[in-house]
mmCIF file of C-alpha atoms in Angstrom:
data_model
loop_
_atom_site.group_PDB
_atom_site.id
_atom_site.type_symbol
_atom_site.label_atom_id
_atom_site.label_comp_id
_atom_site.label_asym_id
_atom_site.label_seq_id
_atom_site.Cartn_x
_atom_site.Cartn_y
_atom_site.Cartn_z
ATOM 1 C CA MET F 1 13.395 4.842 -15.794
ATOM 2 C CA ALA F 2 9.325 7.243 -16.344
ATOM 3 C CA LYS F 3 9.701 9.746 -18.529
ATOM 4 C CA LYS F 4 10.367 12.946 -17.339
ATOM 5 C CA SER F 5 7.208 14.428 -18.706
ATOM 6 C CA LYS F 6 5.098 11.805 -16.393
ATOM 7 C CA ILE F 7 7.233 12.849 -13.438
ATOM 8 C CA ALA F 8 6.941 16.429 -14.519
ATOM 9 C CA ALA F 9 2.893 16.067 -14.745
ATOM 10 C CA ASN F 10 2.745 13.711 -11.656
ATOM 11 C CA GLU F 11 4.499 16.925 -9.507
ATOM 12 C CA ARG F 12 2.702 19.517 -11.353
ATOM 13 C CA ARG F 13 -0.778 17.666 -10.081
ATOM 14 C CA LYS F 14 0.366 17.213 -6.682
ATOM 15 C CA SER F 15 0.801 21.454 -6.972
ATOM 16 C CA VAL F 16 -2.485 21.589 -7.907
ATOM 17 C CA VAL F 17 -4.413 19.375 -5.056
ATOM 18 C CA ALA F 18 -2.352 21.174 -2.930
ATOM 19 C CA ARG F 19 -3.534 24.528 -3.959
ATOM 20 C CA HIS F 20 -7.924 23.212 -3.771
ATOM 21 C CA ALA F 21 -6.905 21.028 -1.107
ATOM 22 C CA VAL F 22 -8.590 23.349 1.391
ATOM 23 C CA ARG F 23 -11.261 24.844 -0.190
ATOM 24 C CA ARG F 24 -12.477 20.963 -1.524
ATOM 25 C CA ALA F 25 -12.948 19.994 1.686
ATOM 26 C CA GLU F 26 -15.139 22.787 2.440
ATOM 27 C CA LEU F 27 -17.040 21.917 -0.730
ATOM 28 C CA LYS F 28 -17.581 18.506 0.522
ATOM 29 C CA GLU F 29 -18.169 19.020 4.711
ATOM 30 C CA LEU F 30 -20.931 21.773 2.623
ATOM 31 C CA ILE F 31 -21.794 18.532 0.569
ATOM 32 C CA ARG F 32 -22.461 16.026 3.613
ATOM 33 C CA THR F 33 -24.033 18.454 5.543
ATOM 34 C CA GLY F 34 -25.448 21.189 4.466
ATOM 35 C CA ASP F 35 -29.366 22.490 3.284
ATOM 36 C CA PRO F 36 -30.555 21.065 -0.300
ATOM 37 C CA GLU F 37 -29.786 25.293 -2.105
ATOM 38 C CA GLN F 38 -25.906 24.482 -0.828
ATOM 39 C CA ARG F 39 -25.498 21.607 -0.986
ATOM 40 C CA VAL F 40 -26.519 21.948 -5.363
ATOM 41 C CA ALA F 41 -24.424 25.294 -4.710
ATOM 42 C CA ALA F 42 -21.224 23.040 -3.813
ATOM 43 C CA ALA F 43 -21.764 20.547 -5.543
ATOM 44 C CA ARG F 44 -21.427 22.749 -8.734
ATOM 45 C CA GLU F 45 -18.491 24.829 -7.491
ATOM 46 C CA LEU F 46 -16.610 20.923 -6.794
ATOM 47 C CA SER F 47 -17.471 19.452 -10.373
ATOM 48 C CA ARG F 48 -15.948 23.613 -12.170
ATOM 49 C CA GLN F 49 -12.636 22.496 -9.969
ATOM 50 C CA PRO F 50 -9.684 21.372 -12.138
ATOM 51 C CA ARG F 51 -9.817 17.732 -12.642
ATOM 52 C CA ASP F 52 -6.326 17.035 -11.359
ATOM 53 C CA ALA F 53 -7.176 19.243 -7.713
ATOM 54 C CA SER F 54 -8.476 16.116 -7.237
ATOM 55 C CA ALA F 55 -6.141 13.942 -4.739
ATOM 56 C CA THR F 56 -6.964 10.610 -6.347
ATOM 57 C CA ARG F 57 -5.381 11.633 -9.903
ATOM 58 C CA ILE F 58 -1.758 11.684 -8.213
ATOM 59 C CA ARG F 59 -0.071 8.671 -9.280
ATOM 60 C CA ASN F 60 2.245 7.125 -6.478
ATOM 61 C CA ARG F 61 5.314 6.773 -7.750
ATOM 62 C CA ASP F 62 9.124 6.108 -6.865
ATOM 63 C CA SER F 63 10.881 8.211 -5.286
ATOM 64 C CA VAL F 64 14.788 7.199 -7.235
ATOM 65 C CA ASP F 65 13.373 6.595 -10.497
ATOM 66 C CA GLY F 66 9.962 7.607 -11.745
ATOM 67 C CA ARG F 67 8.746 3.859 -11.566
ATOM 68 C CA PRO F 68 4.621 3.345 -11.343
ATOM 69 C CA ARG F 69 4.318 0.338 -11.000
ATOM 70 C CA GLY F 70 4.961 -1.921 -7.892
ATOM 71 C CA HIS F 71 5.262 0.703 -5.044
ATOM 72 C CA LEU F 72 5.605 0.192 -1.432
ATOM 73 C CA SER F 73 4.358 2.955 -0.173
ATOM 74 C CA ARG F 74 5.882 2.882 3.439
ATOM 75 C CA PHE F 75 10.024 3.508 1.847
ATOM 76 C CA GLY F 76 8.075 5.082 -1.397
ATOM 77 C CA LEU F 77 9.894 2.825 -3.482
ATOM 78 C CA SER F 78 9.249 0.217 -6.269
ATOM 79 C CA ARG F 79 9.367 -3.285 -5.353
ATOM 80 C CA VAL F 80 12.604 -3.368 -7.877
ATOM 81 C CA ARG F 81 14.146 -0.628 -6.237
ATOM 82 C CA PHE F 82 13.760 -1.613 -3.442
ATOM 83 C CA ARG F 83 15.254 -5.217 -3.234
ATOM 84 C CA GLU F 84 18.486 -3.643 -5.170
ATOM 85 C CA MET F 85 19.002 -0.877 -2.068
ATOM 86 C CA ALA F 86 18.458 -3.903 0.705
ATOM 87 C CA HIS F 87 21.288 -6.300 -1.017
ATOM 88 C CA ARG F 88 23.113 -2.981 -0.907
ATOM 89 C CA GLY F 89 22.464 -2.627 2.212
ATOM 90 C CA GLU F 90 21.459 0.603 1.794
ATOM 91 C CA LEU F 91 18.065 0.417 3.679
ATOM 92 C CA PRO F 92 18.511 0.701 7.436
ATOM 93 C CA GLY F 93 16.738 -2.167 9.953
ATOM 94 C CA ILE F 94 16.147 -4.483 6.229
ATOM 95 C CA THR F 95 17.211 -7.711 6.337
ATOM 96 C CA LYS F 96 16.933 -10.765 4.064
ATOM 97 C CA ALA F 97 14.551 -13.429 5.371
ATOM 98 C CA SER F 98 16.008 -16.496 4.976
ATOM 99 C CA TRP F 99 15.613 -19.669 7.187
#
């Protein structure tokens, strides 16, 4: 189980990313295609935005207990939680391999 403060901080980052996503996309497009003056102004504005507005600041965590390592994005679970749930039959369509 991850610390509650780490889980809360990650949720706060998700909300900040969502709030700034549209403007960041506009600025990045200006940086990519605008004339030189627009590029400089857009880069300056982009750098003034909060650090947590960048989507790369979000950490993939287990949806059940918040474990940060061994995340399986297809299921939203950590490898440990995935194995436990699969053995209990809580994941439909997942069977243990045997040969």
